[in-house]
Every structure is written in structure tokens, then in C-alpha cells.
Coordinates of C-alpha atoms and ligand atoms in Angstrom, one line a residue:
X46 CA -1.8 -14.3 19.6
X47 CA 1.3 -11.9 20.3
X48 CA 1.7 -10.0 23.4
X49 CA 2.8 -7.1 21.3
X50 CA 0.3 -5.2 19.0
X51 CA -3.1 -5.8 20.2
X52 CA -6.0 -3.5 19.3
X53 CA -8.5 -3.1 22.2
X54 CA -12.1 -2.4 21.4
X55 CA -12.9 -4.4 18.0
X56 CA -16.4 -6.3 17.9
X57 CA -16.8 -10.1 17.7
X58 CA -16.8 -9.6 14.1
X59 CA -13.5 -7.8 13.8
X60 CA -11.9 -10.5 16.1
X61 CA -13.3 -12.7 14.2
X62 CA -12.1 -12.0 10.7
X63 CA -8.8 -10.9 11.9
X64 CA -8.0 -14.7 13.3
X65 CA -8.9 -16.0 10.1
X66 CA -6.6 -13.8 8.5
X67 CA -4.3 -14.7 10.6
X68 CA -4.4 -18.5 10.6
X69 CA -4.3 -18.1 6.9
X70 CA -0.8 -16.0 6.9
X71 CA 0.4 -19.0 9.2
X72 CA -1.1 -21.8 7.4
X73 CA -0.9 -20.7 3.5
X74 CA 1.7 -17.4 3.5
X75 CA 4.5 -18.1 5.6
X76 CA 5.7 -21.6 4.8
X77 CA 5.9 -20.4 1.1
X78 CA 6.9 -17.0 1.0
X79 CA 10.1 -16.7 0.9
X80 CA 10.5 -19.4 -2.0
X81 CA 8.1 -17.8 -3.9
X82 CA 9.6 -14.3 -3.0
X83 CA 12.9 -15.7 -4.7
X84 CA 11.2 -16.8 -7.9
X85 CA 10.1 -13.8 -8.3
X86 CA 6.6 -15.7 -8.7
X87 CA 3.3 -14.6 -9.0
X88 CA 1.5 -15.7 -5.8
X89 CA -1.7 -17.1 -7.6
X90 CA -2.6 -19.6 -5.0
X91 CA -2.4 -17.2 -2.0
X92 CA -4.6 -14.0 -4.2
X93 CA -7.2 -17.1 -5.0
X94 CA -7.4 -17.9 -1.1
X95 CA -7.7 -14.5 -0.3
X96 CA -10.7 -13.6 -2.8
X97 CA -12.4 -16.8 -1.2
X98 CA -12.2 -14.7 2.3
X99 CA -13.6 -11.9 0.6
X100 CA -10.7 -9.7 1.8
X101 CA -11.0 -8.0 -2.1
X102 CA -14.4 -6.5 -1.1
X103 CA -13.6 -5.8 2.9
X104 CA -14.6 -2.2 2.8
X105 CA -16.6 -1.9 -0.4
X106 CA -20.1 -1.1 0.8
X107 CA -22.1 -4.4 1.5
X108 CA -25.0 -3.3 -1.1
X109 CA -22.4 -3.8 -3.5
X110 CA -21.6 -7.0 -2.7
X111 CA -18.4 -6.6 0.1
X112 CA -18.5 -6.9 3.5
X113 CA -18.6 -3.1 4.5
X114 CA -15.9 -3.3 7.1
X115 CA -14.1 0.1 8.2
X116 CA -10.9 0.7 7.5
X117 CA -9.4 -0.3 10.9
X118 CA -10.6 -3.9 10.4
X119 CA -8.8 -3.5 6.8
X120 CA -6.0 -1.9 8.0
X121 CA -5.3 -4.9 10.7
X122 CA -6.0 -7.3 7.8
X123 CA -3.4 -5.8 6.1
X124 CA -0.8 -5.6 8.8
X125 CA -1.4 -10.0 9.1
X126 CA -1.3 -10.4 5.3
X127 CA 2.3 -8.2 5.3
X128 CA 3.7 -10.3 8.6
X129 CA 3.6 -12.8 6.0
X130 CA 4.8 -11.4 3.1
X131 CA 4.6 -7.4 1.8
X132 CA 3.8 -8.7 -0.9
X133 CA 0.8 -9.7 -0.8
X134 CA -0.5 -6.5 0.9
X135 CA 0.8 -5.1 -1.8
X136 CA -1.7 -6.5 -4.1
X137 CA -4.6 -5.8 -2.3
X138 CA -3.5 -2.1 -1.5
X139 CA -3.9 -0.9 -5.1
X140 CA -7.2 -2.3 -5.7
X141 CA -8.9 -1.3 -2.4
X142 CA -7.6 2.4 -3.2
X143 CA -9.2 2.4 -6.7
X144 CA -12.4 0.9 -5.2
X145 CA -12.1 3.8 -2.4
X146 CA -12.2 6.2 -5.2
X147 CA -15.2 4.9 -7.0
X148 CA -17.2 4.5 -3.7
X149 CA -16.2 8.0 -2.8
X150 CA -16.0 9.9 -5.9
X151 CA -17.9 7.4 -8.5
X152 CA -21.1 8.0 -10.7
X153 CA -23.8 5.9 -9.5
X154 CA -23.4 4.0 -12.7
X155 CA -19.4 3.3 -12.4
X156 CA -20.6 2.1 -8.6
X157 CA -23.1 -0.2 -9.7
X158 CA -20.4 -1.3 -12.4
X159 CA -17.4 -1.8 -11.2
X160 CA -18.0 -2.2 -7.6
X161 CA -19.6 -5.8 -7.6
X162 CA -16.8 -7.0 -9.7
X163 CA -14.2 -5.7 -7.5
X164 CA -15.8 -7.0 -4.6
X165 CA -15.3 -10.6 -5.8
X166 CA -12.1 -10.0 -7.0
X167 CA -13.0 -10.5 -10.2
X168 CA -11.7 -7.0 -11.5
X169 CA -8.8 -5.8 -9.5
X170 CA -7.4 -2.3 -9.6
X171 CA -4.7 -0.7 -9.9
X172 CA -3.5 3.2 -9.5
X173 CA -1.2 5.6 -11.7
X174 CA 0.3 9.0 -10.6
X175 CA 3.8 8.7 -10.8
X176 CA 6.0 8.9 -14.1
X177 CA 9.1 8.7 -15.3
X178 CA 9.7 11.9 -14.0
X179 CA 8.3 12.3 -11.3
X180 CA 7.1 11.0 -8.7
X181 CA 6.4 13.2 -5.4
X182 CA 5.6 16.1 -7.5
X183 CA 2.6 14.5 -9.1
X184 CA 1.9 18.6 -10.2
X185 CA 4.3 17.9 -12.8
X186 CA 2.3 15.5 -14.6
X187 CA 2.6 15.9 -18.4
X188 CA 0.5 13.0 -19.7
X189 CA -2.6 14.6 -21.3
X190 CA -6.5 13.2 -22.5
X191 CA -7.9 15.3 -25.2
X192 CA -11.0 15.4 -26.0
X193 CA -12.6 14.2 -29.0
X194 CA -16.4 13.8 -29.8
X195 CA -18.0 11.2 -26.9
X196 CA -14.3 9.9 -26.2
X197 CA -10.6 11.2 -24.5
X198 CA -7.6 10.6 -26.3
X199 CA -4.9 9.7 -23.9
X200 CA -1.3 10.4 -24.8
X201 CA 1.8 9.7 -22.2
X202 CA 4.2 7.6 -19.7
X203 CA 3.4 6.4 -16.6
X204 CA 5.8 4.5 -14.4
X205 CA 5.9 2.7 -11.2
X206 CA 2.1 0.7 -11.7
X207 CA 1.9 -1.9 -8.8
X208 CA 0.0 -4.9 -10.1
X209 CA 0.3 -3.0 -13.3
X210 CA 0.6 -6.2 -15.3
X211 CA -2.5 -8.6 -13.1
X212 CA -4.8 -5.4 -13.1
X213 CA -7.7 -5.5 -15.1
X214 CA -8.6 -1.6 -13.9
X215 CA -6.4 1.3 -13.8
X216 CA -7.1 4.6 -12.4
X217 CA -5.2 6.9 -14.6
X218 CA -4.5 10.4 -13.6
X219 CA -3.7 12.9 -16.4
X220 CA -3.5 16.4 -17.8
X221 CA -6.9 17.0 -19.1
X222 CA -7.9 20.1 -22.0
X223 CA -11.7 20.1 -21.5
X224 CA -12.8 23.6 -19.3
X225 CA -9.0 24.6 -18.3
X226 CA -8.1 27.4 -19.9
X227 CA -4.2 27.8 -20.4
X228 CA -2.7 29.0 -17.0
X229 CA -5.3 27.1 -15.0
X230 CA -3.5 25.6 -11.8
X231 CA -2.4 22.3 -12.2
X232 CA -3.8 20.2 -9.7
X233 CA -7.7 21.5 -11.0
X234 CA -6.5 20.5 -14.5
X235 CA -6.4 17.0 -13.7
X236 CA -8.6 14.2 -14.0
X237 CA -8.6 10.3 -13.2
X238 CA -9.7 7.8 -15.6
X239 CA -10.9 4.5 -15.4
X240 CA -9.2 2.8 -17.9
X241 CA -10.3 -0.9 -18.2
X242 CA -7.8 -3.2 -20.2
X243 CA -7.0 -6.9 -20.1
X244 CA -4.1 -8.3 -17.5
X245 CA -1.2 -9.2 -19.3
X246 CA 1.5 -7.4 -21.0
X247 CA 2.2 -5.9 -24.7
X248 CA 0.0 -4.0 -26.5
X249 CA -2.7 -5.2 -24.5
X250 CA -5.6 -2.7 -26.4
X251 CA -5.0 -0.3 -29.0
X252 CA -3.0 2.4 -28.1
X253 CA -2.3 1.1 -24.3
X254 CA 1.4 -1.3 -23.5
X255 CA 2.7 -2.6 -20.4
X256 CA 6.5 -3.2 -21.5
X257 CA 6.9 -5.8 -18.8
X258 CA 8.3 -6.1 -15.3
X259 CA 10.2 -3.8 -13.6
X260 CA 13.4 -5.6 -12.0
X261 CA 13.3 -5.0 -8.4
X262 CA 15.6 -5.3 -5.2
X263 CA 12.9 -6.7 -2.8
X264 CA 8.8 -7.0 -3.2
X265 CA 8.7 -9.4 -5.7
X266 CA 6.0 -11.8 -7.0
X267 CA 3.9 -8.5 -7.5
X268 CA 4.4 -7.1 -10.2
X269 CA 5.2 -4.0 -10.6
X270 CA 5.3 -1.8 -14.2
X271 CA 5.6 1.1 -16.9
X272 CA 2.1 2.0 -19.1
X273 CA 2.6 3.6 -22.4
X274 CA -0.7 5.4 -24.4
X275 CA -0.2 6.0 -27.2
X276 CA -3.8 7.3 -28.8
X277 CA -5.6 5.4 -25.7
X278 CA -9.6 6.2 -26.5
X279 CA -11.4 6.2 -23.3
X280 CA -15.4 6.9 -23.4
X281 CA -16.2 9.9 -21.2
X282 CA -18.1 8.1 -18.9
X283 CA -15.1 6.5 -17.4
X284 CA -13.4 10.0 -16.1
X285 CA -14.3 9.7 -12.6
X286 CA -17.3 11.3 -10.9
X287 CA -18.0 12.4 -14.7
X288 CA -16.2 15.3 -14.7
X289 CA -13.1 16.5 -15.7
X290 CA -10.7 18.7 -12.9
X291 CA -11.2 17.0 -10.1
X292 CA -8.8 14.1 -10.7
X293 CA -5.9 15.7 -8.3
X294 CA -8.0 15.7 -5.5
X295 CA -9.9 12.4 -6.4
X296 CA -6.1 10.2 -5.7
X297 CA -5.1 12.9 -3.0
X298 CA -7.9 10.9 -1.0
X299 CA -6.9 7.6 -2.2
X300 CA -3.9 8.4 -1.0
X301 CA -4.9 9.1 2.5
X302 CA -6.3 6.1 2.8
X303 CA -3.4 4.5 1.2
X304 CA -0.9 5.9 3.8
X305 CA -2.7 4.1 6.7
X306 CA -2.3 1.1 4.4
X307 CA 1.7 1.1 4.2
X308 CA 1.6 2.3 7.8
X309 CA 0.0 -0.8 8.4
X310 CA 2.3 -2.7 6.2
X311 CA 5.1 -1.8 8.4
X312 CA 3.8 -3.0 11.5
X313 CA 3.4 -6.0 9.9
X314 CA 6.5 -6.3 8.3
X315 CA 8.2 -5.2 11.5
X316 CA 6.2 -7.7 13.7
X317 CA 7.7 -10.7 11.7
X318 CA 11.0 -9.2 12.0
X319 CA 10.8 -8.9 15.7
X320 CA 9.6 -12.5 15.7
X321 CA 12.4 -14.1 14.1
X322 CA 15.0 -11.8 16.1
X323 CA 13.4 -12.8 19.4
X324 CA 13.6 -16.5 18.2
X325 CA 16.7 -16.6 17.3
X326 CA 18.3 -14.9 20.1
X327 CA 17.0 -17.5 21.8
X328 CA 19.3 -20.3 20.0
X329 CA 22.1 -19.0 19.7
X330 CA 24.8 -19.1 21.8
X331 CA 28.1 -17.5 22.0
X332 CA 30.4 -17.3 24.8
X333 CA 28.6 -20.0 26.6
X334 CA 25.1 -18.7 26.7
X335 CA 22.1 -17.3 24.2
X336 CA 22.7 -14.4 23.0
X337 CA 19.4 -13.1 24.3
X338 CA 21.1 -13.5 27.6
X339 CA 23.6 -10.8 26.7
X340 CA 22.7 -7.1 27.7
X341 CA 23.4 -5.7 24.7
X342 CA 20.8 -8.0 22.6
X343 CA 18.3 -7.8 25.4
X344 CA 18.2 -4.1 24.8
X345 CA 18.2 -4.5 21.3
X346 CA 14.8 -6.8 21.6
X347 CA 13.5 -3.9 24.2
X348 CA 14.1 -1.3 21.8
X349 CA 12.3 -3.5 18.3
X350 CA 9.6 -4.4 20.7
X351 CA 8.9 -0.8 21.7
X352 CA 9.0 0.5 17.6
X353 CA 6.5 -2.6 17.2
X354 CA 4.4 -1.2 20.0
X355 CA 4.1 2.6 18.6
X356 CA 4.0 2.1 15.1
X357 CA 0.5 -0.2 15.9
X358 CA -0.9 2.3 18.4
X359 CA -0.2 4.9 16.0
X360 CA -1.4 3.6 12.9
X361 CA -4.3 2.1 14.7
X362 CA -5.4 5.7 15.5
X363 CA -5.1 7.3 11.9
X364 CA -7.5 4.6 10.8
X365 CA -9.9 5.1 13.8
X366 CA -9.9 8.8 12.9
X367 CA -10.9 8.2 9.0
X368 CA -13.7 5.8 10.4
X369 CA -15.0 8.6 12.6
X370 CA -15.4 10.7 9.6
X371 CA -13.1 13.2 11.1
X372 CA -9.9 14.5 8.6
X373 CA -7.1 12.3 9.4
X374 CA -4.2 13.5 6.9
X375 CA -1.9 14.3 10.1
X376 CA -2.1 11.4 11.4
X377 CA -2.0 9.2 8.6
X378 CA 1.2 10.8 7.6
X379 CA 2.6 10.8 10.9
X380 CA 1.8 7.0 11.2
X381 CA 2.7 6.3 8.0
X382 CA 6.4 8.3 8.1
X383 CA 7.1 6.3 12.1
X384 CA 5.4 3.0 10.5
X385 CA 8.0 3.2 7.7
X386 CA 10.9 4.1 9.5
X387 CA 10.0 2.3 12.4
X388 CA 10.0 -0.9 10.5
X389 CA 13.5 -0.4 8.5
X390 CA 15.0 -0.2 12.0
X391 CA 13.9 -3.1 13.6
X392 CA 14.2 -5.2 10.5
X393 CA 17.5 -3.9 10.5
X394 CA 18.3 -4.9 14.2
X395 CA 16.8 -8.4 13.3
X396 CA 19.3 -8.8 10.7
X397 CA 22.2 -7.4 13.1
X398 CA 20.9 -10.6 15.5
X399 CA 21.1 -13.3 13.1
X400 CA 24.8 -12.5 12.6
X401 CA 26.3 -13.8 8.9
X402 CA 23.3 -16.2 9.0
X403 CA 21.0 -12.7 8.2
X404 CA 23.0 -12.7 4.7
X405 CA 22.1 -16.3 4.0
X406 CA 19.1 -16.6 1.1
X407 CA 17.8 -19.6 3.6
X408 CA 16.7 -17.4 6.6
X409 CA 13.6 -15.2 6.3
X410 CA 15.2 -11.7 7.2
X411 CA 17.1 -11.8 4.3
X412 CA 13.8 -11.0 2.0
X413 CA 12.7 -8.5 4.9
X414 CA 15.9 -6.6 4.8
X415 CA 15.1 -6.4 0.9
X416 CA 11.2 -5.3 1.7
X417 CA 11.4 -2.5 4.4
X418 CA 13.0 0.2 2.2
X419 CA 9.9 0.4 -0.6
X420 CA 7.7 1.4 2.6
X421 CA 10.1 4.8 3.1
X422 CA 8.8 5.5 -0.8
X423 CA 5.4 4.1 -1.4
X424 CA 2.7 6.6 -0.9
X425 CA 5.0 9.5 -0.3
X426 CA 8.6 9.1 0.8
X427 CA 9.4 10.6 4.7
X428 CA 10.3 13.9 3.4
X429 CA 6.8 14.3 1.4
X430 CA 5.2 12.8 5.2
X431 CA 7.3 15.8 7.0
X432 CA 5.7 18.1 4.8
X433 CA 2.2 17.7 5.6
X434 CA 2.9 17.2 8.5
X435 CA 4.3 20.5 9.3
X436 CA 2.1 22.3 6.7
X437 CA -1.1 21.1 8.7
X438 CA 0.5 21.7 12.1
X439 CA 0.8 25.1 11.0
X440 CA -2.8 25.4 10.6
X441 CA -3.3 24.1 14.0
X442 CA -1.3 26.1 16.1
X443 CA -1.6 29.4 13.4
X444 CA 0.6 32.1 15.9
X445 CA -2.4 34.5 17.1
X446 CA -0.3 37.4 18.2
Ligands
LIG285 C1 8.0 -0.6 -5.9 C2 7.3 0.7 -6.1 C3 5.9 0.6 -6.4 C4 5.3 1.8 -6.7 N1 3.9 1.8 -7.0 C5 3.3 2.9 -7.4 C6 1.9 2.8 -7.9 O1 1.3 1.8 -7.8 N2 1.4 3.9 -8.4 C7 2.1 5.1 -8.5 O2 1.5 6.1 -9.0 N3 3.4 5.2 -8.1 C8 4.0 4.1 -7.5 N4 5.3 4.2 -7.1 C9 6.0 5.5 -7.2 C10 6.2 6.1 -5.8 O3 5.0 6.7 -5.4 C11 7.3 7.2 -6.1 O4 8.5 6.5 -6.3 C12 7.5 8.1 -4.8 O5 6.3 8.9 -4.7 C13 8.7 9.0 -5.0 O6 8.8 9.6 -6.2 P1 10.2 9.5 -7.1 O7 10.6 8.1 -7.1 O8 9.9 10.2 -8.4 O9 11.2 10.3 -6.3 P2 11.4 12.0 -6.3 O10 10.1 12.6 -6.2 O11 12.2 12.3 -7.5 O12 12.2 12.2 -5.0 C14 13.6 11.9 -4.9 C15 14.1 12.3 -3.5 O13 13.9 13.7 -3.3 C16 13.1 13.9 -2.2 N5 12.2 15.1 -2.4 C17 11.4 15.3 -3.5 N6 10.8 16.5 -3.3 C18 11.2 17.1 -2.2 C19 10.9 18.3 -1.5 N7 10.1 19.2 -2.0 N8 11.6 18.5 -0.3 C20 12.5 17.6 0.1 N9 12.8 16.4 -0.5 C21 12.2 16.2 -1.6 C22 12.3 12.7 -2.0 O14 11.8 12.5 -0.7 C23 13.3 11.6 -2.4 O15 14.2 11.4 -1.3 C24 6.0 3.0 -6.7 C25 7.3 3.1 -6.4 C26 8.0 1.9 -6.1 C27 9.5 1.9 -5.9

């Protein structure tokens, strides 16, 4: 175990289902990750390991059928999984966030349905704001569900699906007619569905297409893609919580909890980057010594280990905060917006130490250096953090004069 980025104050059980984690990243993730990462390949073997720890029901509730952790023990699993490889944080982030919707906002009956499943991985979620044109101004949605006897009609572009393709769930949020009169403000004219469709892509039901994969720049091996409806019928019993209007507010708490994820993902992401740095450093020498015994690298190692340090304690406390039942959107954006750029710096620095060896396919930085920057977008870039984060300061410290 590191020196750096140690929690204080988990149980036995938290300890105990974080070294497993871990010895799993170093036994099953690492040695393959990059390989895979440059095959753009689905990592089948590693998401089959990791339904076997149960890590795809960690926080569903353990009636259910998961193991009813909080979501600091999920959020420090997630921080191991992406010292390994973002990626495969990636693919549990979307599915835990849908199953935090349904455990918070589901019917009983969309519980007792889709939560078993999920806990054994055997459904796995994925979620769908973002379009083609937009992104961070998810008011601005324009695809619609209509009503139409006992169904929806769904009609629109979505863009941007993590695990869009693998997913066998997707909460979709749209534009919805029923009980919004024209003029009705946009985020209570929304509502999520939960559109169930087989993995794959094409027409994969009537009315419903993933094109394909998106081509990306770094956090490959998930995939990530468009959804077109076209006519989509979805029953009414699949808009979330059964009724329509709340679907805004439904993902604006997924989100929450999805910020403390990617917060977590770069710590973990940094970690590894700090790792190989400091190792590094260590062999190679120029002008007679290792470069770690040159000032300017030791400072450079000082200041990685420090971002390492802050981003954990910060992220560490957002999560806490949720678990206490307190609100925690300031600090999960404020972790989340440090996390992000936190880890982008350090990778970068780790890439500065490896010299022209950093710009080599065969060392591992070279995939992190590709990773870091989706963490500045996912879940809300910086300037979306800065927002709410100002916004709710102002709340806090309202000027009593
Ligand atoms: C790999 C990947 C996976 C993703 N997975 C998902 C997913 O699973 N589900 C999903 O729904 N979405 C997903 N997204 C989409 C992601 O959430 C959006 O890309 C992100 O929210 C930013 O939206 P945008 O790309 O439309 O940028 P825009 O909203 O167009 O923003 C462009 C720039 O303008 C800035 N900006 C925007 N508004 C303001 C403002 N008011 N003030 C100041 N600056 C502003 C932004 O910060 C940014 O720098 C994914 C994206 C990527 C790249």
C-alpha cells in the first residue's frame, strides 16, 4: 500500500474489499491495459472478473441483491479500478448512476425489476443527456416522447452514450408533452426513460440505432456512442418514478453522485501517473546521476505528490458528505473540478519526466496523457464546476447588510 492517499476510518469491511480491488488492478488490469487500450478492445475478461467481485451491485441496496456499500467504499473502488485503467471505471460509472436513479427515484416495481439484474451485472446501464448540440446546457434538450395511448413515442438524437453500444439499459432524458402546457420551464418538462434494448449496434429495436463507435483520442476499449429514435415506443411504466416532469432533476442527482465518481477517477488516474514518474526518475540518469537526484525533478515529484494528496482528501470528503445524508453538491463539484485538473497536471509532469521515452506507444504514460483530458469534460466541464460552485457559495455567505 502507497504512502500517499490513504483513507483513515473505513471498517474491516471497507479495508477489506478495497485490497481485493486492488490486487485485482495489479494482478488482472495493469499487465494488460495498455495493449488492450491500443486495440481499442473491449475489456471482456476484466468486466467478467469484476461482476464476479460484485463491484456491479456495490451500492445497490443488499435486499436487492448488492452489497449495500456507501459511496465512499465505491468511490475508493473506483479510484483502484482507474489507477489501472480509466477505462474500466468508466464502465462501471454509467451503470451505478442509472442504478442510483432507480434506487432513489424508481417505482417499487422498476426496483424489484431492474435492480437484481443490475446487481449481477447482468443488465448494465447506461445514461443519456447530452446531444449533438449540446452538452452542458442539457435545458436545451429538443428530443421529445409523445404520448400515445399506454405508450411514449420517442423522437430525437442523443450523442456522447458511454457504454452506449454494451448497455442493455439506458436512461433517456427527453422533452416530454404529457401535463406541460407550452411555456412550461424546461427543466419540469423533462422526463427520464428507461429504455431497455439489446447491446449491440444497428437498428437494435424498432425505431431505436446505435450507428457505431465514436473514434476517440484516449479512453478506449469502452465504447462510447450516438442513439437515434426514430418512433421508439416505450410503455409508460418505464418513465422513471412514473411520472412525467421530473426527469431534469432525476439525472441532476445522478449526476452528483457521478461527479464524486470522476473525482475519484482522477485520483486514480493521477496516482498511477505519479507512480511511474517517481519510478522512473529513479533510473534514469543524466549528467552522472538519477534524475530524481536533480532539484528541479525532486520538486516536480513534491509538487505531483501534493495534487495526489488533495485531490483524495478532497474527494474523500464529498463522498462522506453524500453518505451522511447531508447535500454535498459544493463539494462534489469542487472535488470533482481539483480531481480533474489536478490529475491533467501531474500526468502531465509525469510525461515531462520520462523525457522522449513519454512519446513512445511502449511506456504507460503515453495512454494516460491520452486519458486525463475526458475527466476536464465528463460530468460537467470546469467551467460548469465553477458555476455551482459560486452559485451555492452565494447562498452560503448571502451579504446580510
Ligand atoms: C468520452 C465522452 C463520454 C461522454 N459520456 C457521456 C454519457 O455517458 N452521457 C451523456 O449524457 N454525456 C456524455 N458525454 C458528454 C459530456 O457530458 C459533454 O461533452 C460535456 O457536458 C460538455 O458538453 P459539450 O461537449 O456539448 O460542450 P459545450 O456545452 O458546447 O461547451 C463547450 C465549451 O464552452 C464552455 N461553456 C459552456 N457553457 C458555458 C457557460 N455558461 N459559461 C462558461 N463556459 C461555458 C464549456 O465549459 C466548454 O469549455 C461524454 C463526453 C465525452 C467526451
Amino acid at each position: 500500500m502507497s504512502r500517499l492517499a490513504r483513507t483513515h476510518g473505513l471498517t474491516d469491511v471497507q479495508q477489506e474489499i478495497l485490497s481485493t480491488v486492488r490486487e485485482f488492478v495489479d494482478k488482472e488490469i495493469i499487465p494488460v491495459a495498455t495493449q488492450l487500450e491500443h486495440r481499442d478492445e473491449y475489456p471482456q475478461a476484466i468486466v467478467d472478473g469484476l461482476k464476479e467481485l460484485g463491484l456491479f451491485g456495490l451500492m445497490i441496496p443488499e435486499e436487492y441483491g448488492g452489497l449495500g456499500e456507501s459511496l465512499l467504499t465505491y468511490a475508493l473502488c473506483v479510484e483502484e479500478l482507474a489507477r489501472g485503467w480509466m477505462s474500466v471505471s468508466g464502465i462501471i460509472n454509467t451503470h451505478f448512476i442509472v442504478a442510483y436513479m432507480i434506487k432513489q427515484h424508481g417505482t417499487d416495481e422498476q426496483k424489484e425489476y431492474f435492480l437484481p439484474r443490475m446487481a449481477a451485472g447482468e443488465i448494465r446501464g447506461a445514461f443519456s443527456m447530452s446531444e449533438p448540440a449540446l452538452g452542458s446546457d442539457v435545458s436545451a434538450i429538443t428530443s421529445k416522447a409523445v404520448r400515445d395511448g399506454e405508450d411514449f413515442v420517442l423522437t430525437g438524437q442523443k450523442m456522447w452514450l458511454t457504454n452506449g453500444g454494451t448497455s442493455t439499459l439506458v436512461a433517456v432524458l427527453v422533452k416530454s408533452d404529457e401535463g406541460h402546457p407550452e411555456g412550461t420551464a424546461p427543466h419540469r418538462s423533462m422526463t427520464t426513460f428507461l429504455v431497455e434494448k439489446p447491446a449491440g449496434f444497428g437498428e437494435v429495436l424498432p425505431g431505436l440505432t446505435i450507428p457505431g463507435k465514436i473514434d476517440k483520442m484516449g479512453y478506449k476499449g469502452v465504447d462510447t456512442t450516438e442513439l437515434i429514435m426514430d418512433g421508439l415506443r416505450i410503455p409508460a411504466n418505464r418513465v422513471l418514478g412514473g411520472k412525467t416532469g421530473r426527469g431534469f432533476y432525476q439525472m441532476m442527482d445522478g449526476v452528483e453522485v457521478g461527479r464524486v465518481n470522476v473525482a475519484a477517477r482522477g485520483c486514480g488516474v493521477a496516482q498511477r501517473a505519479f507512480e511511474l514518474g517517481v519510478q522512473y526518475a529513479q533510473q534514469r540518469h543524466t549528467f552522472g546521476k538519477p534524475i530524481a537526484q536533480h532539484q528541479a525533478i525532486q520538486f516536480k515529484l513534491a509538487e505531483m505528490a501534493t495534487k495526489v494528496e488533495a485531490a483524495h482528501a478532497m474527494m474523500v470528503n464529498a463522498a462522506r458528505k453524500k453518505d451522511s445524508g447531508e447535500r454535498n453538491d459544493l463539494e462534489a463539484g469542487m472535488a470533482k473540478y481539483l480531481a480533474s485538473e489536478y490529475c491533467k497536471e501531474v500526468v502531465e509532469d509525469a510525461f515531462r519526466i520520462h523525457g522522449g521515452y513519454g512519446f513512445s506507444k511502449e511506456y504507460e504514460i503515453e495512454r494516460l496523457y491520452r486519458e486525463a483530458p475526458m475527466l476536464l469534460i465528463g460530468e460537467g466541464t470546469a467551467e460548469i464546476q465553477k458555476m455551482i460552485i459560486g452559485r451555492r457559495l452565494l447562498e452560503e455567505y448571502r451579504f446580510q447588510g
